Amino acid sequence: MASSDDTNVGYKVHIDRALCTSCGLCEAFCPVNVFEMNDGPQAVRPEDCWGCETCAGQCPVHAIRIEASPAAKAAFEEREVAAPLDPEIKARYREWAQVLTDVLGLRWHPVAISLVKAGDPLPDVPMPEERLRFCQSLMAARRGRSLMMPANRHACPDGTSILGLTPMPEKLASGELYILFHKLDSVEAAKRMVHERPCLPPRTVDATVVTPLSDAACEAEVVAIVAQPEQIMWLSMATSYYTGHRHDFHASGYNAQCVETTLLPMTTGEINISFGCYGCRASSDVGDDCMMMGIPVSLMPQVVKGLKELGKKAIPQSRDKIYLPPF
Ligand code: SF4
Ligand code: SF4
């Protein structure tokens, strides 16, 4: 096994040459250009490595291992732990979760999403052993798991950079990689898709946290719901119940959970829907008949109140199909 020989680094890159097929994915995806392809991948700028493990997550043959120095390990392990969530907020979230579940008949937990800002204390939430995509973590949370993921627990370079955990790898920003994966017709189209989506500044977020809303460990920024279109429709109507406001949803089939369900509601303060994206549909157990909604926490009181009203007559009557002609 070869490794970078630089000793003045927080992280060392080890590449198992016996496994490596020189596919170049590590070079393409490293957000800080540590690698160059020169008779196989070489870690030519090891001092720039900050241990995000994007390369290891992308290597199809698991040939890369990142070794953290004792100082780098200690820096993470000794991070301040956040105080437990205020019991009043916890009780409020539980009540919201109950209303959503009862009125809509949700099958899965609504999910509380938070992004831990750089340097903030970390909530007491377990990290997964394996690397997961953000969408996979969200799907696991809807089934009851609580997960905190710093960059090196994330498996999707797109989501990780969009959510501000890493810089955007150059070949993703330029659109080049999307062409490679046959997802868009031209580099111009890929560039436009990248340009039109929001993206947090690099390394402004230290970890993503997803938990069932009824068991949140820290203040949520967005509540995500995975549900059938009819249930999402009622949520949309609940949001408008007191205002009549019609929504302009932003959906594309790209970056469903990171952009459409999380970042858009977080940055616009409006609800947003998503039909899912090719990534989350291929890599998680989300049903073909499900879609998603992201609700900024600031709108939750209004949504829950509107939903309670709709649940009194409108929802049961509609589900009873009262407009069908008698037969
Ligand atoms: S992808 Fe991350 S872990 Fe891998 S070499 Fe680049 S900075 Fe280091
Ligand atoms: S991603 Fe893995 S197999 Fe591909 S070049 Fe890098 S180390 Fe080799």
XYZ file of C-alpha atoms and ligand atoms in Angstrom:
343
model
C 0.000 0.000 0.000
C 1.410 3.362 -0.994
C 0.723 6.540 0.906
C 1.487 10.232 0.692
C 4.853 10.791 2.300
C 4.096 14.278 3.627
C 4.323 14.268 7.389
C 3.109 17.815 7.924
C -0.548 16.971 7.386
C -3.690 16.377 9.424
C -4.653 13.499 7.146
C -2.755 10.938 5.139
C -4.025 9.428 1.930
C -3.323 5.717 1.491
C -3.959 4.140 -1.896
C -3.900 0.379 -2.324
C -2.220 0.044 -5.730
C -3.134 -3.622 -5.949
C -6.824 -2.667 -5.975
C -6.682 0.638 -7.852
C -7.909 0.495 -11.473
C -6.855 4.087 -12.281
C -10.474 5.070 -12.987
C -9.740 8.670 -11.946
C -12.847 9.179 -9.808
C -10.821 10.212 -6.762
C -9.108 12.885 -8.840
C -12.448 14.034 -10.290
C -14.260 14.247 -6.971
C -11.656 15.552 -4.506
C -13.018 19.020 -3.758
C -9.568 20.474 -3.072
C -7.618 18.796 -5.885
C -5.298 16.663 -3.787
C -4.835 14.146 -6.629
C -3.310 14.150 -10.053
C -3.482 11.195 -12.414
C 0.052 10.278 -13.311
C 0.521 6.569 -13.796
C -2.439 6.124 -11.417
C -3.677 8.588 -8.806
C -0.993 10.455 -6.877
C -1.771 12.556 -3.793
C 0.327 15.484 -4.973
C -1.106 18.038 -2.548
C -1.544 16.007 0.652
C -1.260 19.128 2.794
C -4.602 20.314 1.337
C -6.440 17.170 2.435
C -8.857 17.890 5.262
C -10.266 14.404 5.669
C -13.664 14.742 3.995
C -13.218 11.207 2.549
C -15.109 12.093 -0.618
C -12.412 10.235 -2.564
C -12.748 7.097 -0.436
C -16.529 7.222 -0.778
C -16.303 7.450 -4.571
C -13.607 4.834 -5.137
C -15.468 1.878 -6.659
C -12.917 -0.675 -5.394
C -12.376 0.765 -1.901
C -8.704 1.354 -2.564
C -8.449 4.588 -0.554
C -8.058 4.958 3.168
C -7.731 8.330 4.869
C -5.786 8.339 8.100
C -6.432 11.168 10.521
C -3.533 12.399 12.641
C -4.045 12.175 16.423
C -4.477 15.957 16.493
C -7.152 15.877 13.790
C -8.980 13.067 15.598
C -8.813 14.893 18.909
C -10.092 18.116 17.337
C -13.306 16.344 16.367
C -13.699 14.141 19.416
C -13.169 17.037 21.809
C -15.807 19.228 20.188
C -18.276 20.739 22.604
C -21.530 18.806 22.832
C -24.707 20.858 22.442
C -27.152 21.131 25.326
C -30.201 18.859 25.010
C -33.145 20.325 23.166
C -35.373 22.563 25.307
C -38.254 20.361 26.604
C -40.830 22.930 25.469
C -39.566 22.779 21.898
C -39.402 19.004 22.081
C -43.031 18.866 23.231
C -44.059 21.225 20.413
C -42.343 19.054 17.803
C -44.057 15.964 19.237
C -47.420 17.636 18.978
C -46.739 18.659 15.364
C -45.674 15.136 14.495
C -48.836 13.735 16.074
C -51.125 16.094 14.149
C -49.369 15.400 10.841
C -49.520 11.658 11.414
C -53.120 11.540 12.632
C -54.742 13.948 10.184
C -52.884 12.798 7.084
C -52.531 9.148 8.085
C -48.782 9.296 7.455
C -47.021 5.966 7.272
C -43.614 7.328 8.257
C -42.182 9.837 10.698
C -41.945 13.474 9.630
C -38.212 14.237 9.714
C -36.502 17.130 11.490
C -33.508 18.441 9.510
C -30.771 20.661 10.964
C -27.402 21.745 9.621
C -24.732 22.249 12.306
C -22.953 25.494 11.434
C -19.147 25.461 11.350
C -17.736 25.545 14.875
C -21.103 25.112 16.643
C -21.451 22.447 19.359
C -22.477 19.067 17.996
C -25.781 17.564 19.147
C -25.711 14.208 20.853
C -26.798 12.169 17.816
C -25.076 8.964 16.629
C -23.000 8.906 13.450
C -23.507 6.015 11.034
C -20.704 3.443 10.674
C -21.147 3.434 6.923
C -21.137 6.397 4.556
C -24.610 7.441 3.503
C -26.010 9.847 0.998
C -27.993 12.665 2.590
C -31.138 11.273 0.955
C -30.434 7.847 2.449
C -30.066 9.370 5.907
C -33.374 11.190 5.481
C -35.106 7.983 4.395
C -33.647 6.199 7.438
C -34.900 9.001 9.720
C -38.422 8.601 8.393
C -38.190 5.019 9.628
C -37.078 6.161 13.079
C -33.276 6.543 12.994
C -31.408 9.627 14.198
C -28.210 10.375 12.309
C -25.536 13.039 12.401
C -23.150 13.098 9.441
C -20.023 15.237 9.114
C -18.483 15.353 5.628
C -16.632 12.076 6.058
C -19.871 10.168 6.686
C -21.481 11.515 3.497
C -21.390 9.404 0.342
C -22.683 11.854 -2.271
C -20.277 14.630 -3.349
C -23.136 16.576 -4.895
C -25.225 16.755 -1.714
C -22.194 17.248 0.504
C -21.027 20.319 -1.379
C -24.531 21.720 -1.948
C -25.179 21.580 1.805
C -21.968 23.493 2.542
C -19.889 20.663 4.043
C -17.223 20.671 1.316
C -16.233 22.849 -1.617
C -17.883 21.803 -4.893
C -15.551 19.518 -6.900
C -14.550 21.471 -10.019
C -15.872 18.866 -12.435
C -19.285 18.944 -10.763
C -19.395 22.734 -10.798
C -18.465 22.811 -14.473
C -21.148 20.252 -15.350
C -18.543 17.878 -16.840
C -19.378 14.936 -14.575
C -23.094 15.022 -15.309
C -22.316 14.417 -18.972
C -20.181 11.444 -17.994
C -23.139 9.984 -16.115
C -25.551 10.563 -19.042
C -27.819 12.796 -17.008
C -27.977 15.819 -19.320
C -27.530 16.480 -23.016
C -24.669 18.963 -22.938
C -22.188 20.686 -20.645
C -24.168 23.895 -21.175
C -27.354 22.231 -19.901
C -25.470 20.760 -16.945
C -23.931 24.144 -16.114
C -27.342 25.758 -16.161
C -28.790 23.076 -13.877
C -25.921 23.647 -11.433
C -26.225 27.427 -11.702
C -29.970 27.445 -10.991
C -29.777 25.482 -7.756
C -28.904 27.041 -4.407
C -25.702 25.993 -2.703
C -24.319 26.960 0.701
C -20.815 28.466 0.896
C -18.176 25.724 1.281
C -17.312 24.510 4.774
C -19.938 26.622 6.498
C -21.634 23.467 7.765
C -19.929 20.837 9.925
C -22.622 18.155 9.900
C -26.131 17.317 8.780
C -28.577 16.026 11.400
C -31.780 14.141 10.653
C -34.104 12.690 13.289
C -37.768 11.785 13.557
C -39.531 15.066 14.388
C -40.986 13.454 17.513
C -37.495 12.699 18.771
C -35.480 15.746 17.665
C -32.172 16.364 19.427
C -31.693 19.946 18.284
C -33.746 22.746 16.794
C -34.986 21.818 13.342
C -34.695 24.138 10.368
C -36.871 22.155 8.005
C -39.434 19.394 8.458
C -39.400 16.870 5.621
C -42.366 14.666 4.796
C -42.217 11.631 2.536
C -45.765 10.808 1.521
C -48.205 10.132 -1.262
C -49.262 12.974 -3.595
C -52.694 13.228 -1.964
C -51.120 13.763 1.465
C -48.693 16.320 0.053
C -51.657 18.093 -1.557
C -53.321 18.541 1.850
C -50.089 19.896 3.283
C -49.954 22.386 0.460
C -53.553 23.397 1.182
C -52.882 23.572 4.919
C -50.106 26.086 4.252
C -52.554 28.244 2.274
C -55.555 27.715 4.556
C -55.432 31.187 6.081
C -53.954 33.098 3.142
C -55.133 31.527 -0.108
C -51.550 31.834 -1.353
C -50.755 29.669 -4.394
C -47.301 28.113 -4.367
C -44.518 28.314 -6.927
C -42.753 25.016 -6.426
C -39.216 24.424 -7.609
C -38.742 20.818 -8.692
C -36.458 19.274 -11.260
C -35.530 15.631 -10.725
C -32.048 16.727 -9.627
C -30.899 16.935 -6.001
C -34.282 16.107 -4.503
C -33.454 15.935 -0.816
C -30.489 18.282 -0.492
C -31.843 21.088 -2.698
C -35.564 20.670 -3.156
C -36.622 19.309 0.240
C -33.972 20.985 2.434
C -32.116 23.966 1.044
C -34.951 25.646 -0.844
C -37.365 25.674 2.125
C -34.469 26.708 4.385
C -33.358 29.632 2.233
C -36.691 30.857 0.849
C -38.880 30.363 3.925
C -41.482 28.711 1.655
C -42.631 25.108 1.424
C -41.298 23.159 -1.521
C -42.130 19.830 -3.119
C -39.938 17.293 -4.821
C -40.709 14.325 -7.027
C -37.443 12.767 -5.897
C -34.332 12.583 -8.029
C -32.569 9.787 -9.887
C -30.031 9.596 -7.051
C -32.458 9.161 -4.157
C -34.725 6.847 -6.128
C -31.800 4.601 -7.078
C -30.130 4.575 -3.687
C -32.926 4.519 -1.131
C -36.107 2.608 -0.415
C -38.431 5.524 -1.207
C -41.571 4.129 -2.869
C -42.303 4.853 -6.535
C -45.637 6.336 -5.460
C -44.120 8.762 -2.937
C -42.982 12.345 -3.201
C -41.520 14.784 -0.693
C -42.209 18.134 0.864
C -39.884 20.384 2.850
C -41.520 22.799 5.291
C -39.474 25.563 6.949
C -39.953 25.331 10.691
C -41.180 28.935 10.783
C -44.243 27.818 8.786
C -45.014 24.744 10.869
C -47.477 26.425 13.303
C -49.495 27.697 10.338
C -49.361 24.320 8.552
C -50.401 22.374 11.636
C -53.226 24.779 12.443
C -54.522 24.717 8.859
C -54.237 20.941 8.723
C -56.281 20.549 11.900
C -59.068 22.617 10.306
C -58.938 20.652 7.056
C -58.983 17.440 9.047
C -62.381 18.282 10.553
C -64.408 18.016 7.323
C -62.518 18.617 4.088
C -60.141 15.677 4.272
C -62.599 12.993 5.416
C -65.245 14.205 2.939
C -62.808 14.185 0.060
C -61.569 10.743 0.986
C -65.197 9.587 1.102
C -65.423 10.637 -2.576
C -68.499 12.790 -2.001
C -68.403 14.205 -5.528
C -68.721 10.840 -7.241
C -72.151 10.440 -8.849
C -74.235 7.923 -6.893
C -74.195 4.395 -8.280
S -11.467 13.961 -1.231
Fe -11.277 14.778 0.871
S -10.235 13.113 1.992
Fe -9.937 12.693 -0.180
S -7.975 13.629 -0.662
Fe -9.543 15.126 -1.149
S -9.709 16.362 0.723
Fe -8.626 14.482 1.292
S -11.092 6.108 -7.371
Fe -10.053 4.268 -6.552
S -9.767 2.936 -8.337
Fe -10.245 4.992 -9.127
S -8.233 5.937 -9.449
Fe -8.877 6.524 -7.403
S -7.979 4.958 -6.045
Fe -7.885 4.146 -8.118
